Protein backbone atom coordinates (compact mmCIF):
# COMPACT_ATOMS: atom_id res chain seq x y z
CA UNK A 1 0.00 0.00 0.00
CA UNK A 2 1.45 3.39 -0.98
CA UNK A 3 0.16 6.84 -0.10
CA UNK A 4 1.60 10.19 -0.99
CA UNK A 5 1.18 13.74 0.23
CA UNK A 6 -0.06 14.87 -3.18
CA UNK A 7 -2.91 12.52 -4.11
CA UNK A 8 -5.73 10.53 -2.37
CA UNK A 9 -8.00 13.54 -2.79
CA UNK A 10 -11.31 11.68 -2.29
CA UNK A 11 -10.16 9.97 0.88
CA UNK A 12 -8.84 13.22 2.32
CA UNK A 13 -12.06 15.07 1.53
CA UNK A 14 -14.01 12.57 3.65
CA UNK A 15 -11.41 12.40 6.41
CA UNK A 16 -10.99 16.17 6.75
CA UNK A 17 -14.73 16.75 6.77
CA UNK A 18 -15.31 14.13 9.46
CA UNK A 19 -12.45 15.49 11.53
CA UNK A 20 -13.59 19.08 11.33
CA UNK A 21 -17.07 18.00 12.52
CA UNK A 22 -15.82 15.59 15.16
CA UNK A 23 -18.55 16.36 17.68
CA UNK A 24 -21.35 15.22 15.38
CA UNK A 25 -22.57 12.24 13.42
CA UNK A 26 -22.73 12.77 9.65
CA UNK A 27 -24.87 10.55 7.47
CA UNK A 28 -23.51 8.86 4.36
CA UNK A 29 -26.07 10.79 2.31
CA UNK A 30 -24.99 14.17 3.74
CA UNK A 31 -21.34 13.38 3.13
CA UNK A 32 -22.16 12.34 -0.41
CA UNK A 33 -24.17 15.54 -1.08
CA UNK A 34 -21.70 17.95 0.50
CA UNK A 35 -18.53 16.39 -0.88
CA UNK A 36 -20.09 15.59 -4.26
CA UNK A 37 -19.03 11.95 -4.33
CA UNK A 38 -21.25 8.85 -4.53
CA UNK A 39 -22.46 7.08 -1.37
CA UNK A 40 -20.49 4.02 -2.44
CA UNK A 41 -17.35 6.16 -2.64
CA UNK A 42 -18.08 7.58 0.85
CA UNK A 43 -18.41 4.07 2.24
CA UNK A 44 -15.22 2.87 0.52
CA UNK A 45 -13.24 5.83 1.83
CA UNK A 46 -14.49 5.27 5.39
CA UNK A 47 -13.49 1.62 5.18
CA UNK A 48 -10.02 2.66 4.02
CA UNK A 49 -9.74 5.40 6.67
CA UNK A 50 -10.51 2.85 9.39
CA UNK A 51 -7.98 0.39 7.96
CA UNK A 52 -5.39 3.17 8.29
CA UNK A 53 -5.88 3.20 12.05
CA UNK A 54 -8.34 6.07 12.53
CA UNK A 55 -11.30 5.38 14.81
CA UNK A 56 -14.58 6.28 13.13
CA UNK A 57 -17.75 5.39 15.03
CA UNK A 58 -20.93 4.56 13.13
CA UNK A 59 -24.52 4.47 14.35
CA UNK A 60 -27.54 3.31 12.44
CA UNK A 61 -29.67 6.17 11.12
CA UNK A 62 -27.15 8.77 12.37
CA UNK A 63 -24.05 8.03 10.30
CA UNK A 64 -20.32 8.43 11.01
CA UNK A 65 -18.35 10.25 13.69
CA UNK A 66 -14.59 10.92 13.89
CA UNK A 67 -13.17 9.67 17.23
CA UNK A 68 -9.39 9.52 17.06
CA UNK A 69 -6.37 9.88 14.81
CA UNK A 70 -4.08 7.14 13.55
CA UNK A 71 -0.62 6.39 14.97
CA UNK A 72 0.76 5.77 11.47
CA UNK A 73 3.12 8.30 9.93
CA UNK A 74 0.73 9.16 7.12
CA UNK A 75 1.88 11.96 4.80
CA UNK A 76 -1.11 14.25 5.31
CA UNK A 77 -0.85 13.95 9.10
CA UNK A 78 2.85 14.83 8.94
CA UNK A 79 2.13 17.80 6.68
CA UNK A 80 -0.39 19.27 9.16
CA UNK A 81 2.33 20.17 11.67
CA UNK A 82 5.39 20.50 9.49
CA UNK A 83 7.13 23.86 9.79
CA UNK A 84 10.04 23.30 7.39
CA UNK A 85 10.73 25.32 4.23
CA UNK A 86 11.35 22.38 1.92
CA UNK A 87 12.10 19.18 3.87
CA UNK A 88 9.25 16.68 3.73
CA UNK A 89 6.98 18.70 1.46
CA UNK A 90 6.61 15.62 -0.74
CA UNK A 91 6.20 12.30 1.07
CA UNK A 92 5.85 8.74 -0.21
CA UNK A 93 4.47 6.38 2.44
CA UNK A 94 4.58 2.58 2.41
CA UNK A 95 3.04 0.11 4.80
CA UNK A 96 5.85 -2.24 3.88
CA UNK A 97 8.72 -2.01 1.41
CA UNK A 98 12.05 -3.78 0.86
CA UNK A 99 14.07 -0.62 1.51
CA UNK A 100 13.07 3.06 1.47
CA UNK A 101 16.69 3.73 0.47
CA UNK A 102 16.40 1.67 -2.70
CA UNK A 103 13.08 3.31 -3.61
CA UNK A 104 14.43 6.81 -2.95
CA UNK A 105 17.57 6.14 -4.99
CA UNK A 106 15.44 4.99 -7.92
CA UNK A 107 13.19 8.02 -7.48
CA UNK A 108 16.13 10.41 -7.32
CA UNK A 109 16.89 9.66 -11.00
CA UNK A 110 13.66 11.35 -12.03
CA UNK A 111 12.30 13.23 -9.04
CA UNK A 112 14.91 15.56 -7.67
CA UNK A 113 12.61 17.71 -5.58
CA UNK A 114 14.69 18.81 -2.64
CA UNK A 115 13.59 17.23 0.64
CA UNK A 116 11.41 14.44 -0.77
CA UNK A 117 10.81 11.75 1.87
CA UNK A 118 10.16 8.04 1.42
CA UNK A 119 9.03 6.34 4.60
CA UNK A 120 7.75 2.93 5.60
CA UNK A 121 6.17 1.33 8.65
CA UNK A 122 8.44 -1.67 8.11
CA UNK A 123 11.15 -2.84 5.71
CA UNK A 124 11.84 -6.37 4.57
CA UNK A 125 15.31 -5.67 3.13
CA UNK A 126 16.55 -2.67 5.10
CA UNK A 127 20.17 -1.76 4.42
CA UNK A 128 22.70 -0.59 6.99
CA UNK A 129 26.15 0.95 6.52
CA UNK A 130 28.89 -1.10 4.90
CA UNK A 131 26.36 -3.48 3.28
CA UNK A 132 24.99 -4.71 6.57
CA UNK A 133 21.43 -5.80 7.09
CA UNK A 134 19.18 -3.37 8.95
CA UNK A 135 16.25 -4.93 10.83
CA UNK A 136 13.21 -2.70 10.50
CA UNK A 137 10.06 -4.10 12.15
CA UNK A 138 6.86 -2.15 12.88
CA UNK A 139 7.28 0.59 15.49
CA UNK A 140 10.50 2.17 14.22
CA UNK A 141 10.92 5.27 12.09
CA UNK A 142 12.46 4.16 8.80
CA UNK A 143 12.86 6.70 6.03
CA UNK A 144 15.04 8.12 3.28
CA UNK A 145 15.39 11.72 2.17
CA UNK A 146 16.36 12.98 -1.25
CA UNK A 147 18.48 16.10 -0.84
CA UNK A 148 19.72 18.30 -3.61
CA UNK A 149 22.46 20.17 -1.83
CA UNK A 150 23.46 23.73 -2.53
CA UNK A 151 26.82 23.24 -0.86
CA UNK A 152 30.20 22.36 -2.32
CA UNK A 153 31.27 18.80 -3.09
CA UNK A 154 34.17 19.00 -0.64
CA UNK A 155 31.69 19.64 2.16
CA UNK A 156 29.88 16.37 1.39
CA UNK A 157 32.01 14.41 3.86
CA UNK A 158 30.31 16.40 6.63
CA UNK A 159 26.81 15.21 5.66
CA UNK A 160 26.82 12.15 7.97
CA UNK A 161 28.01 14.26 10.92
CA UNK A 162 25.55 17.06 10.21
CA UNK A 163 22.67 14.59 9.92
CA UNK A 164 23.46 12.70 13.11
CA UNK A 165 23.84 16.01 14.95
CA UNK A 166 20.40 17.10 13.71
CA UNK A 167 18.81 13.90 14.97
CA UNK A 168 20.63 14.14 18.29
CA UNK A 169 19.31 17.69 18.82
CA UNK A 170 15.79 16.68 17.76
CA UNK A 171 15.67 13.76 20.23
CA UNK A 172 17.03 15.96 23.03
CA UNK A 173 14.38 18.62 22.37
CA UNK A 174 11.44 16.24 22.05
CA UNK A 175 12.32 13.50 24.55
CA UNK A 176 14.24 15.68 27.03
CA UNK A 177 16.98 13.09 27.48
CA UNK A 178 20.74 13.22 27.02
CA UNK A 179 21.77 11.96 23.60
CA UNK A 180 25.20 11.31 22.08
CA UNK A 181 26.69 10.79 18.65
CA UNK A 182 29.18 8.12 17.74
CA UNK A 183 31.40 8.55 14.72
CA UNK A 184 30.52 8.61 11.93
CA UNK A 185 26.75 8.77 12.27
CA UNK A 186 25.25 6.67 15.04
CA UNK A 187 23.04 8.26 17.65
CA UNK A 188 23.23 6.74 21.13
CA UNK A 189 21.60 6.97 24.54
CA UNK A 190 23.49 5.67 27.59
CA UNK A 191 26.04 4.07 25.25
CA UNK A 192 23.49 2.12 23.21
CA UNK A 193 22.43 2.70 19.63
CA UNK A 194 19.04 4.33 19.05
CA UNK A 195 19.55 5.35 15.45
CA UNK A 196 21.80 4.85 12.47
CA UNK A 197 22.23 6.63 9.15
CA UNK A 198 23.49 5.91 5.71
CA UNK A 199 24.35 8.27 2.85
CA UNK A 200 24.28 7.37 -0.85
CA UNK A 201 25.53 10.16 -3.07
CA UNK A 202 24.89 10.57 -6.75
CA UNK A 203 27.96 12.42 -8.01
CA UNK A 204 28.22 13.63 -11.61
CA UNK A 205 31.15 15.54 -13.11
CA UNK A 206 32.51 16.52 -9.72
CA UNK A 207 29.15 17.80 -8.47
CA UNK A 208 26.77 16.22 -6.00
CA UNK A 209 23.63 15.91 -8.12
CA UNK A 210 21.73 14.69 -5.08
CA UNK A 211 22.22 12.39 -2.16
CA UNK A 212 19.90 10.06 -0.34
CA UNK A 213 20.07 10.06 3.44
CA UNK A 214 18.66 6.90 5.01
CA UNK A 215 17.64 7.13 8.66
CA UNK A 216 16.63 4.29 10.97
CA UNK A 217 15.34 5.19 14.44
CA UNK A 218 14.60 2.47 17.00
CA UNK A 219 11.51 4.15 18.33
CA UNK A 220 9.24 1.45 19.73
CA UNK A 221 10.74 -1.91 18.93
CA UNK A 222 11.28 -5.14 20.82
CA UNK A 223 14.86 -4.70 22.01
CA UNK A 224 15.32 -8.23 23.36
CA UNK A 225 14.30 -9.75 20.05
CA UNK A 226 16.45 -7.31 18.11
CA UNK A 227 19.52 -7.82 20.31
CA UNK A 228 19.30 -11.58 19.73
CA UNK A 229 19.41 -10.99 15.98
CA UNK A 230 22.34 -8.63 16.23
CA UNK A 231 24.56 -9.95 19.03
CA UNK A 232 26.95 -11.79 16.71
CA UNK A 233 27.57 -8.75 14.58
CA UNK A 234 31.21 -7.63 15.18
CA UNK A 235 30.17 -4.00 15.51
CA UNK A 236 27.31 -4.66 17.93
CA UNK A 237 27.49 -2.55 21.11
CA UNK A 238 23.87 -2.75 22.31
CA UNK A 239 20.71 -1.07 21.17
CA UNK A 240 17.91 0.73 22.90
CA UNK A 241 14.51 2.07 22.03
CA UNK A 242 13.35 5.64 22.56
CA UNK A 243 9.88 4.62 23.67
CA UNK A 244 11.39 2.55 26.48
CA UNK A 245 13.15 5.67 27.73
CA UNK A 246 10.24 8.10 27.36
CA UNK A 247 6.86 6.67 26.50
CA UNK A 248 4.77 9.83 26.19
CA UNK A 249 6.03 10.93 22.79
CA UNK A 250 4.42 10.27 19.44
CA UNK A 251 6.67 9.27 16.51
CA UNK A 252 5.35 12.11 14.39
CA UNK A 253 6.65 14.81 16.76
CA UNK A 254 10.17 13.46 16.60
CA UNK A 255 10.07 12.97 12.85
CA UNK A 256 8.91 16.56 12.25
CA UNK A 257 11.48 18.01 14.65
CA UNK A 258 14.25 16.07 12.92
CA UNK A 259 13.31 17.59 9.55
CA UNK A 260 13.42 21.06 11.12
CA UNK A 261 16.87 20.46 12.64
CA UNK A 262 18.18 18.89 9.44
CA UNK A 263 17.12 21.90 7.40
CA UNK A 264 18.98 24.05 9.93
CA UNK A 265 22.28 22.13 9.78
CA UNK A 266 22.18 21.96 5.99
CA UNK A 267 21.60 25.69 5.95
CA UNK A 268 24.74 26.04 8.09
CA UNK A 269 26.62 24.02 5.46
CA UNK A 270 25.38 26.30 2.68
CA UNK A 271 26.51 29.30 4.74
CA UNK A 272 29.95 27.69 5.09
CA UNK A 273 29.57 27.21 8.83
CA UNK A 274 31.10 23.75 8.74
CA UNK A 275 33.23 24.42 11.81
CA UNK A 276 30.09 25.18 13.80
CA UNK A 277 28.68 21.76 12.96
CA UNK A 278 31.92 19.98 13.86
CA UNK A 279 32.13 21.89 17.14
CA UNK A 280 28.55 21.02 18.11
CA UNK A 281 28.97 17.40 16.99
CA UNK A 282 32.17 17.09 19.06
CA UNK A 283 30.36 18.32 22.17
CA UNK A 284 27.94 15.43 21.78
CA UNK A 285 30.48 12.61 21.55
CA UNK A 286 31.98 10.67 24.44
CA UNK A 287 34.87 9.14 22.48
CA UNK A 288 37.48 11.87 22.58
CA UNK A 289 40.41 11.17 24.89
CA UNK A 290 39.46 7.49 25.18
CA UNK A 291 41.25 4.37 23.99
CA UNK A 292 39.41 3.07 20.95
CA UNK A 293 39.54 0.33 18.38
CA UNK A 294 38.62 1.23 14.81
CA UNK A 295 37.77 -1.40 12.22
CA UNK A 296 38.70 -0.01 8.82
CA UNK A 297 39.24 -1.48 5.36
CA UNK A 298 42.99 -1.19 6.15
CA UNK A 299 42.61 -3.40 9.24
CA UNK A 300 42.05 -2.63 12.92
CA UNK A 301 43.62 0.48 14.37
CA UNK A 302 44.13 0.97 18.11
CA UNK A 303 44.74 4.38 19.63
CA UNK A 304 43.26 7.38 21.37
CA UNK A 305 40.40 9.23 19.67
CA UNK A 306 41.56 12.85 19.35
CA UNK A 307 39.08 14.82 17.25
CA UNK A 308 37.17 15.22 14.02
CA UNK A 309 39.02 17.26 11.40
CA UNK A 310 37.49 19.79 9.02
CA UNK A 311 36.72 17.03 6.47
CA UNK A 312 34.83 14.93 9.01
CA UNK A 313 37.66 12.38 9.31
CA UNK A 314 38.29 10.80 12.71
CA UNK A 315 41.78 11.44 14.04
CA UNK A 316 43.28 8.63 16.09
CA UNK A 317 46.61 8.99 17.88
CA UNK A 318 48.43 5.67 17.61
CA UNK A 319 51.88 4.82 19.04
CA UNK A 320 53.72 6.44 16.15
CA UNK A 321 51.45 8.89 14.41
CA UNK A 322 48.05 10.42 13.90
CA UNK A 323 45.77 8.31 11.66
CA UNK A 324 43.03 9.96 9.59
CA UNK A 325 40.04 7.68 9.15
CA UNK A 326 37.18 8.26 6.74
CA UNK A 327 35.36 4.93 6.79
CA UNK A 328 35.06 2.43 9.62
CA UNK A 329 33.48 1.51 12.94
CA UNK A 330 34.84 2.90 16.18
CA UNK A 331 34.32 1.32 19.60
CA UNK A 332 35.88 1.68 23.03
CA UNK A 333 38.94 -0.61 23.26
C1 LIG B 1 23.50 2.00 9.98
O1 LIG B 1 24.06 0.98 9.58
O2 LIG B 1 23.65 2.40 11.13
C2 LIG B 1 22.60 2.77 9.04
C3 LIG B 1 21.19 2.29 9.06
C4 LIG B 1 20.27 3.01 8.11
C5 LIG B 1 18.91 2.37 8.06
C6 LIG B 1 17.91 3.15 7.30
S1 LIG B 1 16.26 2.64 7.63
C7 LIG B 1 15.67 3.63 6.32
C8 LIG B 1 16.66 3.53 5.19
N1 LIG B 1 16.37 2.39 4.34
C9 LIG B 1 17.30 1.44 4.39
O3 LIG B 1 17.28 0.36 3.78
N2 LIG B 1 18.27 1.82 5.23
C10 LIG B 1 18.03 3.14 5.79
XYZ file of C-alpha atoms and ligand atoms in Angstrom, residues 97-102 118-120 123 125-136 141-145 185-187 193 195-200 212-217 235 237 329, ligand 1:
62
model
C 8.725 -2.007 1.415
C 12.047 -3.782 0.856
C 14.065 -0.624 1.509
C 13.073 3.060 1.469
C 16.687 3.732 0.475
C 16.402 1.672 -2.700
C 10.162 8.042 1.420
C 9.032 6.344 4.604
C 7.754 2.931 5.598
C 11.147 -2.837 5.714
C 15.315 -5.673 3.130
C 16.548 -2.670 5.102
C 20.167 -1.761 4.423
C 22.704 -0.593 6.987
C 26.155 0.951 6.522
C 28.891 -1.104 4.901
C 26.362 -3.475 3.277
C 24.992 -4.709 6.565
C 21.429 -5.804 7.094
C 19.182 -3.368 8.954
C 16.253 -4.926 10.828
C 13.207 -2.700 10.498
C 10.924 5.274 12.093
C 12.463 4.160 8.798
C 12.863 6.697 6.027
C 15.042 8.120 3.283
C 15.389 11.723 2.174
C 26.746 8.770 12.268
C 25.247 6.673 15.036
C 23.041 8.257 17.651
C 22.430 2.696 19.633
C 19.553 5.349 15.453
C 21.801 4.851 12.467
C 22.231 6.626 9.153
C 23.490 5.914 5.709
C 24.347 8.273 2.849
C 24.282 7.375 -0.847
C 19.895 10.061 -0.342
C 20.069 10.061 3.441
C 18.660 6.899 5.012
C 17.645 7.130 8.663
C 16.632 4.290 10.965
C 15.338 5.194 14.444
C 30.169 -3.995 15.512
C 27.492 -2.551 21.105
C 33.480 1.514 12.944
C 23.498 1.997 9.982
O 24.064 0.979 9.581
O 23.649 2.404 11.132
C 22.601 2.773 9.037
C 21.191 2.294 9.061
C 20.272 3.010 8.110
C 18.909 2.367 8.062
C 17.912 3.154 7.300
S 16.262 2.639 7.628
C 15.673 3.625 6.322
C 16.664 3.529 5.192
N 16.365 2.387 4.342
C 17.299 1.443 4.394
O 17.275 0.365 3.783
N 18.274 1.821 5.234
C 18.033 3.144 5.787
